[in-house]
Structure formats: structure tokens, C-alpha cells
XYZ file of N, CA, C and O in Angstrom:
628
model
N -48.841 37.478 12.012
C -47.764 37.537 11.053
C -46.441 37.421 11.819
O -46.233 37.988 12.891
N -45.800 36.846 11.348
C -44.487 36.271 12.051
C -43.350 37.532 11.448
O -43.274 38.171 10.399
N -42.438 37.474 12.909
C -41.457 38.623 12.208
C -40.974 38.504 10.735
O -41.095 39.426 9.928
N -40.273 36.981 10.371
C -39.494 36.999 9.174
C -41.039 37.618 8.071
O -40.709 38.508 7.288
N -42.464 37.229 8.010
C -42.932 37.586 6.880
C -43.122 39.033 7.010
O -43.658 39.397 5.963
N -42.916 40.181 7.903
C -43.180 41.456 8.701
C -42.347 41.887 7.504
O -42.781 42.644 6.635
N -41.195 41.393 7.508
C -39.752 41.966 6.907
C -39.950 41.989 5.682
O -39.888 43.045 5.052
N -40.171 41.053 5.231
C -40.687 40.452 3.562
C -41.246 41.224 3.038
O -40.858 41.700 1.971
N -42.704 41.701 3.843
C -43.808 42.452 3.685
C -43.010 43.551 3.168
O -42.956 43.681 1.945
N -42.441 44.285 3.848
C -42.394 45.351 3.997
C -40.959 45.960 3.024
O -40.602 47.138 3.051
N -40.333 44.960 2.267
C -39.517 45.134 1.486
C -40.070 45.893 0.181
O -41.185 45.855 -0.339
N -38.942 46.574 -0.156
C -39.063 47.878 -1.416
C -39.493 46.789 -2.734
O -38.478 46.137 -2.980
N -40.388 46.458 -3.459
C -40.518 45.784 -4.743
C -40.201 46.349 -6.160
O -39.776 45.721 -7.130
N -40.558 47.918 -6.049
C -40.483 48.590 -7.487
C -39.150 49.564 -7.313
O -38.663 50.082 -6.307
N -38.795 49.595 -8.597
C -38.215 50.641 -8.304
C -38.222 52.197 -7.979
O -37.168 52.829 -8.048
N -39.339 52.769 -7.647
C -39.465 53.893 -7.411
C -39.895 53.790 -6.021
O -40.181 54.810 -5.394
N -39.958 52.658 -5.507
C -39.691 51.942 -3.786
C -38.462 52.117 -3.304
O -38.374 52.742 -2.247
N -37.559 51.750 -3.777
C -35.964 51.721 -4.048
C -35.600 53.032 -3.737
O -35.181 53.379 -2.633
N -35.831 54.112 -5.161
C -35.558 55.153 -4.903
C -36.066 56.112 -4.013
O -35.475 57.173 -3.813
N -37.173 55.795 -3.440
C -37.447 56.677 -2.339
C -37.194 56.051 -1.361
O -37.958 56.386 -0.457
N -36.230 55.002 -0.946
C -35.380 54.139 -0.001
C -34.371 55.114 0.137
O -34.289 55.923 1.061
N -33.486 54.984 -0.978
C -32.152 55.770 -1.347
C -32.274 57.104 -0.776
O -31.555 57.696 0.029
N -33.661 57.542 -1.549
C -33.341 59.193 -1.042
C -33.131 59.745 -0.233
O -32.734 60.903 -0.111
N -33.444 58.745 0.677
C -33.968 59.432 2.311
C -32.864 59.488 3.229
O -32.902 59.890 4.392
N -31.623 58.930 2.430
C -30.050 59.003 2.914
C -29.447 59.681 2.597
O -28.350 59.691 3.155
N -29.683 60.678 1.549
C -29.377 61.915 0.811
C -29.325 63.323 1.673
O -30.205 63.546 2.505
N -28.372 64.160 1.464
C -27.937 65.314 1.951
C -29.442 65.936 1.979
O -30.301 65.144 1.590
N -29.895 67.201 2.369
C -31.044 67.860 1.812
C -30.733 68.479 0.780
O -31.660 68.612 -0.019
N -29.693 68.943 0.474
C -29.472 70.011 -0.618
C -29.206 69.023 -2.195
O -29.427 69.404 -3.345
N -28.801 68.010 -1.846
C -29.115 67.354 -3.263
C -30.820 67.113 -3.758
O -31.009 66.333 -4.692
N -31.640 67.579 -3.317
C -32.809 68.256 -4.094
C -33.067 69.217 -4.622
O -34.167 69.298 -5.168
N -32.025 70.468 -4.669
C -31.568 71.611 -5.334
C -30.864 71.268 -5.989
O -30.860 72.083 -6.912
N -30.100 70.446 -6.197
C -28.622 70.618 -7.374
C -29.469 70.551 -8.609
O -30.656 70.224 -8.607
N -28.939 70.803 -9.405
C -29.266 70.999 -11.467
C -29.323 69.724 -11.420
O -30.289 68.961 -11.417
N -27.811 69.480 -11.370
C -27.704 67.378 -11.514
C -28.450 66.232 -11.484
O -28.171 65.123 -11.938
N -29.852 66.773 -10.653
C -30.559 65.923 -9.969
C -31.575 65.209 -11.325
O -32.278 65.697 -12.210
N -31.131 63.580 -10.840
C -31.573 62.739 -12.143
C -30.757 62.590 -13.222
O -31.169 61.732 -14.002
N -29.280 63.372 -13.683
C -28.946 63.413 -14.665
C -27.402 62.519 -14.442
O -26.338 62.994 -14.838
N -27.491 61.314 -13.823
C -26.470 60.777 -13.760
C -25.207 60.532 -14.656
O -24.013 60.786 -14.491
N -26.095 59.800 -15.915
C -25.083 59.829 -17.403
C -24.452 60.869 -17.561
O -23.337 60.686 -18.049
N -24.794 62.208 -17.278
C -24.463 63.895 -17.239
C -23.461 63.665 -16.614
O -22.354 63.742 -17.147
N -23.673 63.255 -15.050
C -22.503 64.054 -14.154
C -21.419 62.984 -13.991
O -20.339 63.355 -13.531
N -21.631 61.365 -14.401
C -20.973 60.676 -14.778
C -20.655 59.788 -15.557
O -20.938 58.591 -15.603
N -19.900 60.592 -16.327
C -19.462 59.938 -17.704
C -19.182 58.824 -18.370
O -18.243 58.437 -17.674
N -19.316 57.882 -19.342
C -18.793 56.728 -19.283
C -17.896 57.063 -20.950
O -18.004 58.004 -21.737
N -17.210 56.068 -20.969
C -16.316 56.447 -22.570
C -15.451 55.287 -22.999
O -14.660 54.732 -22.236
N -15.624 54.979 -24.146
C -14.736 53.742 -24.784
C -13.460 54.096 -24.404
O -13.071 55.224 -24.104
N -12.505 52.540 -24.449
C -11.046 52.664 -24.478
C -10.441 54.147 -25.954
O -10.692 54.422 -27.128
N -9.830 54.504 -25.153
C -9.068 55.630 -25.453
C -9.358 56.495 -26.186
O -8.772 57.207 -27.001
N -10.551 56.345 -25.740
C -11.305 58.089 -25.734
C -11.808 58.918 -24.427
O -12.583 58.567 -23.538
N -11.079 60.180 -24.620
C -11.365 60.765 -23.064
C -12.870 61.245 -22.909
O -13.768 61.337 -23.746
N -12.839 61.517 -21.560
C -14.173 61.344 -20.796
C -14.573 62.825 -21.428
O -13.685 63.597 -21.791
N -15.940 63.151 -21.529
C -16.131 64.502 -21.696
C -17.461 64.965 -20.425
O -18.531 64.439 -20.119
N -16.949 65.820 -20.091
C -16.933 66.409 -18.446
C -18.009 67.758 -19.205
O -19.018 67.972 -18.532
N -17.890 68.510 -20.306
C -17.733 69.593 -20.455
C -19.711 69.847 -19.990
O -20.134 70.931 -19.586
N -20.468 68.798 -20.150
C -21.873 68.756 -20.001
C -22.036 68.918 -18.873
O -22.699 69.907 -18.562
N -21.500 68.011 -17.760
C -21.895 68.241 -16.166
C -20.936 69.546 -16.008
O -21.370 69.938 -14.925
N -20.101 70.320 -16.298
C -19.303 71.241 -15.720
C -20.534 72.268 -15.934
O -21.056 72.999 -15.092
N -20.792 72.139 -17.067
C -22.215 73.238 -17.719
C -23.295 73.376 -16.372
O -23.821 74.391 -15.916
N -23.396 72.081 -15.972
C -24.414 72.052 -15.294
C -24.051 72.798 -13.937
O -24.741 73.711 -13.483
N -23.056 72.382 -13.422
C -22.187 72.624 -12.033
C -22.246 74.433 -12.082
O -22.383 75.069 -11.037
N -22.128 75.090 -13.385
C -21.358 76.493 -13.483
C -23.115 77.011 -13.299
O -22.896 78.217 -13.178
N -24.337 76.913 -13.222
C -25.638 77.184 -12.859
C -26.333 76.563 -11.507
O -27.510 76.212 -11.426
N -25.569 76.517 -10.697
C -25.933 75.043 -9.574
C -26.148 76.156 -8.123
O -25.540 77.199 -7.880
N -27.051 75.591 -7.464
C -27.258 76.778 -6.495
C -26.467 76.509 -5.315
O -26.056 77.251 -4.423
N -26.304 74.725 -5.616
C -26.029 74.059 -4.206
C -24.411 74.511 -4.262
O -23.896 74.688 -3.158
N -23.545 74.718 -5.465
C -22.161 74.076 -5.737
C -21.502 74.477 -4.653
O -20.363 74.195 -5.028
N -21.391 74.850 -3.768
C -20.543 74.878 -2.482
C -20.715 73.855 -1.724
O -19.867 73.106 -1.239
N -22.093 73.841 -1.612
C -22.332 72.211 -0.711
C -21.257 71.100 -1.087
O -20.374 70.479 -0.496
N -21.687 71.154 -2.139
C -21.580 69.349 -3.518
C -20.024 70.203 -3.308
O -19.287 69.250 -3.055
N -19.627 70.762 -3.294
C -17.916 71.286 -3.576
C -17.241 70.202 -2.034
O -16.618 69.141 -2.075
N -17.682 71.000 -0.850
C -17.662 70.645 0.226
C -17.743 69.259 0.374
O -16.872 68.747 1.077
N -18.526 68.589 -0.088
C -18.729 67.183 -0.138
C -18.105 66.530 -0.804
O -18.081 65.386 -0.350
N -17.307 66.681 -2.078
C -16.949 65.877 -3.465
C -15.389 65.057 -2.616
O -14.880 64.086 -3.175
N -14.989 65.418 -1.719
C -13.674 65.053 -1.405
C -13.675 63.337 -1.466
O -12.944 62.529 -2.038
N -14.768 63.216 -0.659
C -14.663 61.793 -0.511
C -15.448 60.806 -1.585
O -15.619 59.588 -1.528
N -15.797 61.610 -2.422
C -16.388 60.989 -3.980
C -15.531 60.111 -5.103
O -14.657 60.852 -5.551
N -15.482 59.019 -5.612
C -14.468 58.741 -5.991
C -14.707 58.830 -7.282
O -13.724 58.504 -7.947
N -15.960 59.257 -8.121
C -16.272 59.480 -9.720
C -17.332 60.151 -10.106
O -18.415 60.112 -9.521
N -17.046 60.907 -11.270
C -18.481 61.430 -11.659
C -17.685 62.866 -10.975
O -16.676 62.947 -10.275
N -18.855 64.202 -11.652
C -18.243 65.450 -11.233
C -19.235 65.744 -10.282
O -20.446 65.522 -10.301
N -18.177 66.533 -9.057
C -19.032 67.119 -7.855
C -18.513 68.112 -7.321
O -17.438 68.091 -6.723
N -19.554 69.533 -7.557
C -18.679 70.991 -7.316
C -18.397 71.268 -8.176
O -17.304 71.821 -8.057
N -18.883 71.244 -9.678
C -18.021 71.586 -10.580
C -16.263 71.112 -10.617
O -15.359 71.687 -11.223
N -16.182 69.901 -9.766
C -14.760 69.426 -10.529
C -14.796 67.955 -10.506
O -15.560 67.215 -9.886
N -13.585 67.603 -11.494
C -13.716 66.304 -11.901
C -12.592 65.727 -11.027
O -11.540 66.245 -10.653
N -13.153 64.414 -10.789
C -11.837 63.722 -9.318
C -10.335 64.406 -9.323
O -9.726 64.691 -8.292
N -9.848 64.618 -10.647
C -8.340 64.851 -10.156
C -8.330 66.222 -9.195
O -7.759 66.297 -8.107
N -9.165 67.394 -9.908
C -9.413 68.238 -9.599
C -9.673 68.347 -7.721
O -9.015 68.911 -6.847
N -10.509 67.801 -7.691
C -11.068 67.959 -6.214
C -9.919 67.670 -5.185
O -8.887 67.030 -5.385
N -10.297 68.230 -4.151
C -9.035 68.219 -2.744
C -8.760 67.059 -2.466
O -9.562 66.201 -2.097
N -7.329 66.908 -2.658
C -6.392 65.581 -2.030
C -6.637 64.630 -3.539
O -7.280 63.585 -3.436
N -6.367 64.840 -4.225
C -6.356 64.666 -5.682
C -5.448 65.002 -6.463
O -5.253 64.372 -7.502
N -4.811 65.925 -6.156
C -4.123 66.377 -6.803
C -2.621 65.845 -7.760
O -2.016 66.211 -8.768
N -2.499 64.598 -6.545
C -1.834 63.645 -6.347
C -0.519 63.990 -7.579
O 0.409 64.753 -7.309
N -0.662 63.220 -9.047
C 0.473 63.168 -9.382
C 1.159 64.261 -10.300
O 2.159 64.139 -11.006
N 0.483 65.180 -10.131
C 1.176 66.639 -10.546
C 1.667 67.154 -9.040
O 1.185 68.285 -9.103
N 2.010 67.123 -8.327
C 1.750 67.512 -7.097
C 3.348 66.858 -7.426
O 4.265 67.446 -8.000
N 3.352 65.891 -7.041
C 5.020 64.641 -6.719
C 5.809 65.493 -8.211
O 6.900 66.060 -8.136
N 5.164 65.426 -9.193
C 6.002 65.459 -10.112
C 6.956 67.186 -9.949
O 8.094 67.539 -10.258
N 5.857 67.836 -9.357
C 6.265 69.509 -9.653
C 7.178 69.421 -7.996
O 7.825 70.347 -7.507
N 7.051 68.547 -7.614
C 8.921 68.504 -6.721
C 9.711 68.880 -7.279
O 9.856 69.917 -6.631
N 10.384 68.931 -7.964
C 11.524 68.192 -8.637
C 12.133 67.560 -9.588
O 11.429 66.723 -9.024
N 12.589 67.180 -10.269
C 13.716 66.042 -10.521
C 12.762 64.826 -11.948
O 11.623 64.992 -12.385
N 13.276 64.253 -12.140
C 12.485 63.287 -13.281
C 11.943 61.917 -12.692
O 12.827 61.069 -12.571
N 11.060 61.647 -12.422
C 10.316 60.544 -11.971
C 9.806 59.718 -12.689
O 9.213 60.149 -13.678
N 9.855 58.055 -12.428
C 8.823 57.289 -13.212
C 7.368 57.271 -12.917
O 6.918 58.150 -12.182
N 6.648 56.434 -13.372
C 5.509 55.892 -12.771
C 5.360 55.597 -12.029
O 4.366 56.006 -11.429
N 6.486 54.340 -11.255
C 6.112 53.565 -10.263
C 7.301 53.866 -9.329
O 7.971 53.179 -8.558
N 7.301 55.021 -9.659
C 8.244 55.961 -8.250
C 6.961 56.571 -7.585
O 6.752 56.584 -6.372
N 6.099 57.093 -8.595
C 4.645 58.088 -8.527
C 3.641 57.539 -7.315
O 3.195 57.912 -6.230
N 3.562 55.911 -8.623
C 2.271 54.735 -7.863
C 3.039 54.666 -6.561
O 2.290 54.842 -5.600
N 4.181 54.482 -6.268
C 4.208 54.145 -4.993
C 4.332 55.232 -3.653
O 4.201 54.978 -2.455
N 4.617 56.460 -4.293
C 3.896 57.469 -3.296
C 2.659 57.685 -2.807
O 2.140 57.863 -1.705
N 2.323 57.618 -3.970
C 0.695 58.186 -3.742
C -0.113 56.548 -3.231
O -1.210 56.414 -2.689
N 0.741 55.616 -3.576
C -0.455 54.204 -3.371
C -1.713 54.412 -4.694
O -2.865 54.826 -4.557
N -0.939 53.918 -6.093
C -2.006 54.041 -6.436
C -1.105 53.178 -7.609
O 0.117 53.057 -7.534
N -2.057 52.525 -8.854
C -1.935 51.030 -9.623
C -0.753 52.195 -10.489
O -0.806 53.406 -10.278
N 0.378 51.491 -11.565
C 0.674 52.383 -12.177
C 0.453 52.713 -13.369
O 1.075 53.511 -14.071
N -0.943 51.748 -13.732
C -1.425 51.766 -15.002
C -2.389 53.399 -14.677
O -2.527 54.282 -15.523
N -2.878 53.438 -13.425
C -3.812 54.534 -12.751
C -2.255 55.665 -13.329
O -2.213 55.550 -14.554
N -1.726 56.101 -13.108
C -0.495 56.900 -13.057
C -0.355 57.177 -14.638
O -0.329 58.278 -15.187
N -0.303 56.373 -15.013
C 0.544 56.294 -16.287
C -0.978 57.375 -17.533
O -0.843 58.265 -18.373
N -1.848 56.859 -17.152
C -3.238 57.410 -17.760
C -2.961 59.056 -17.351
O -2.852 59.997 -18.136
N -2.869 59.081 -15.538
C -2.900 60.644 -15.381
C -2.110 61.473 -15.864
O -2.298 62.670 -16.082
N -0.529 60.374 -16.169
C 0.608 61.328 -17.315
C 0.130 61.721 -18.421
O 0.479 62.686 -19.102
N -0.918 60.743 -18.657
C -0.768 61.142 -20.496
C -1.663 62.540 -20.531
O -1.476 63.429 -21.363
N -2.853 62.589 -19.295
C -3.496 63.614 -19.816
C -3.005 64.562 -19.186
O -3.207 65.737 -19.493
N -2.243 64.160 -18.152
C -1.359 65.908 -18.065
C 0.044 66.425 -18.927
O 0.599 67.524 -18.886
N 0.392 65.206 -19.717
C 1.272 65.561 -21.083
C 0.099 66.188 -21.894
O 0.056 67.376 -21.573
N -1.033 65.857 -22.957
C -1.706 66.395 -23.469
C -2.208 67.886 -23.055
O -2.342 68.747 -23.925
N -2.386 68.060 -22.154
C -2.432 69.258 -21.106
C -1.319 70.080 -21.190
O -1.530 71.249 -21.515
N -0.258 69.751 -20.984
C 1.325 70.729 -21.424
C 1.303 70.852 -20.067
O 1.855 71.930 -19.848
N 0.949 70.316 -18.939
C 1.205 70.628 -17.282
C 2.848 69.511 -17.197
O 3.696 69.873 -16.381
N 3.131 68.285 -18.034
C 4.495 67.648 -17.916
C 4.814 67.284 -19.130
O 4.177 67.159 -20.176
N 6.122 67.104 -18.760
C 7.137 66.545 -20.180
C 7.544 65.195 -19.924
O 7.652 64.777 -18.772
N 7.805 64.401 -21.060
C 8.389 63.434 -20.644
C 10.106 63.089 -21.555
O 10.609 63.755 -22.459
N 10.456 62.271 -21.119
C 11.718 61.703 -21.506
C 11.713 60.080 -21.674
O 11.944 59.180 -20.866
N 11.351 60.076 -23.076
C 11.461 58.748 -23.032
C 12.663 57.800 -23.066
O 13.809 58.221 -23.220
N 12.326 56.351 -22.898
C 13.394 55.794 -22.628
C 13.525 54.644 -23.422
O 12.641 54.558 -24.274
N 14.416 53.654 -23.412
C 14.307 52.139 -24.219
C 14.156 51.181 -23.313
O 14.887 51.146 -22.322
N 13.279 50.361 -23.509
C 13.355 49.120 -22.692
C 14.605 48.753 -22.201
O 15.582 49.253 -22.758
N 14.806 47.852 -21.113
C 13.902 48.036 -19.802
C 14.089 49.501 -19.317
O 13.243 49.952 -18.545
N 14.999 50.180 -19.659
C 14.693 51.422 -18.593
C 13.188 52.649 -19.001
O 12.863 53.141 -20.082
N 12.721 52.760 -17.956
C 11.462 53.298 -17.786
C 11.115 54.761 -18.212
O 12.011 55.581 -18.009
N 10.121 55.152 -18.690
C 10.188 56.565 -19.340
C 9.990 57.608 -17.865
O 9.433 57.294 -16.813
N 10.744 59.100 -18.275
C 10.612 59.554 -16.761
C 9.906 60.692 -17.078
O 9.892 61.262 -18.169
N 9.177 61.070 -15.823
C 8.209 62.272 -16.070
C 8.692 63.850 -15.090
O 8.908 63.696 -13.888
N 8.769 64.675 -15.445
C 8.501 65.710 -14.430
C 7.774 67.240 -15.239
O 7.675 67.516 -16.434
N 7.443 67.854 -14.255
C 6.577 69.129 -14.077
C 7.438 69.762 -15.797
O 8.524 69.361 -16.216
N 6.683 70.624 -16.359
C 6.776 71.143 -17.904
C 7.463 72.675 -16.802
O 7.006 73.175 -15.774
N 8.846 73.052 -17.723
C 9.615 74.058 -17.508
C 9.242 75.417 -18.385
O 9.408 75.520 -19.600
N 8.681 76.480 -17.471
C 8.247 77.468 -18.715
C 9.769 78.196 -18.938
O 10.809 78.395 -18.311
N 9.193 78.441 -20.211
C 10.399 79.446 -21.229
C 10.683 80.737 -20.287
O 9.978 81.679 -19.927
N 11.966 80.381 -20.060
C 11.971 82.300 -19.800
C 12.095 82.904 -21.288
O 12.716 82.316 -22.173
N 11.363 84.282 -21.494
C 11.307 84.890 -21.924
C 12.103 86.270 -22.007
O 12.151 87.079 -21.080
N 12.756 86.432 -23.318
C 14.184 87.098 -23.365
C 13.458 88.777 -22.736
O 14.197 89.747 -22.573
């Protein structure tokens, strides 16, 4: 048998070939997590402008034996919940509440261009941290741009 048919041979055909390919690159402790198998769970998918609902994998995360591991790990994850938190959440994420609670009134693409990120990406994370009551905005009229900063609590008399 010649090397190239060795290779051939010996290629994954099914998928449960595949997945025990995959696995074997896997942390050990992701054979303990709850999560395990429940992808649709821990990552969400959702029509245009309807938000993601997290609240199923968080369920799962808040019973999880591993969640320090998967916590420890989620940094460099870019979707789907890991550690019980969802990307904005997780470390070095924090990104555009972070710029905004500087200071001062900011646009979008004052934001996108700190952080390096699209400002349609930005403009999404305003809305759900306006819905949230974490910022306010000030809108504006074309061309000038609507500005965002950190929500001012009431002092209380």
C-alpha cells in the first residue's frame, strides 16, 4: 500500500469518526460540563431583531461542575456562553461600556475605533445596553451622529 492510499485509508468517513477526531483535542474537563452535546443550548441562534436568549445555557452554566474551568477558558471564545457568561460579559469584553463610562458623550465610531471593532458591531451593543438602562443617548439630526455615554444615577434628595 502506497503512502498516499495509507492516508485515504485511514481518513474519518462517518460522522461519529469525526467526532471522536474532534474530541481528542478537547480540554478533559469538557466531559463534565452539563453543556456537553447541547450546542443549540449554549449557542444561540435568533432572527433579525430579536435578541438572543441566553437564559437556557445560563440555567445550565448555574449547575455545571466544571464552571471555573469553562470560566477560565471563555476569554478567548468568540460565541456561544462559556462560564456562565455571554461574550460581552467575559474578560476583555467589556469593551463598550467600559469607553463610554469615561466620560463625556461619544459616538459610535469614536467607540469602533477604540476598541477596533465594525460600528454596526457598536451600535447593536448600544442598543442593548440602552435597553438595559446601563446608557443614555442623545439623539441627533442627520449628518450629525447620535452620542452615547454611561446612564447618570439620580441623586436622591
Amino acid at each position: 500500500m502506497t503512502y498516499h492510499e495509507r492516508i485515504v485509508d485511514e481518513r474519518p468517513t462517518t460522522v461519529l469518526e469525526l467526532l471522536e477526531l474532534i474530541g481528542g483535542s478537547r480540554p478533559d474537563w469538557h466531559e463534565r460540563a452539563v453543556c456537553r452535546g447541547r450546542a443549540s443550548t449554549m449557542f444561540p441562534t435568533s432572527t433579525q431583531g430579536v435578541a438572543l436568549d441566553y437564559r437556557p445555557a445560563l440555567a445550565l452554566c448555574a449547575v455545571c461542575p466544571v464552571l471555573d474551568r469553562c470560566r477560565a477558558a471563555s476569554a478567548k471564545e468568540a460565541h456561544g456562553v462559556w462560564g456562565g457568561l455571554v461574550r460581552e460579559r467575559r474578560p476583555g469584553n467589556e469593551g463598550v461600556l467600559a469607553v463610554v463610562a469615561t466620560g463625556g458623550w461619544w459616538t459610535a465610531s469614536q467607540i469602533a475605533a477604540r476598541l477596533d471593532m465594525t460600528v454596526g458591531r457598536v451600535r447593536r451593543r448600544l442598543a442593548q445596553l440602552e435597553r438595559e438602562g446601563l446608557v443614555e443617548l442623545r439623539p441627533a439630526d442627520p449628518p450629525t451622529p447620535t452620542h452615547y455615554r454611561k446612564r447618570q444615577r439620580k441623586e436622591e434628595p
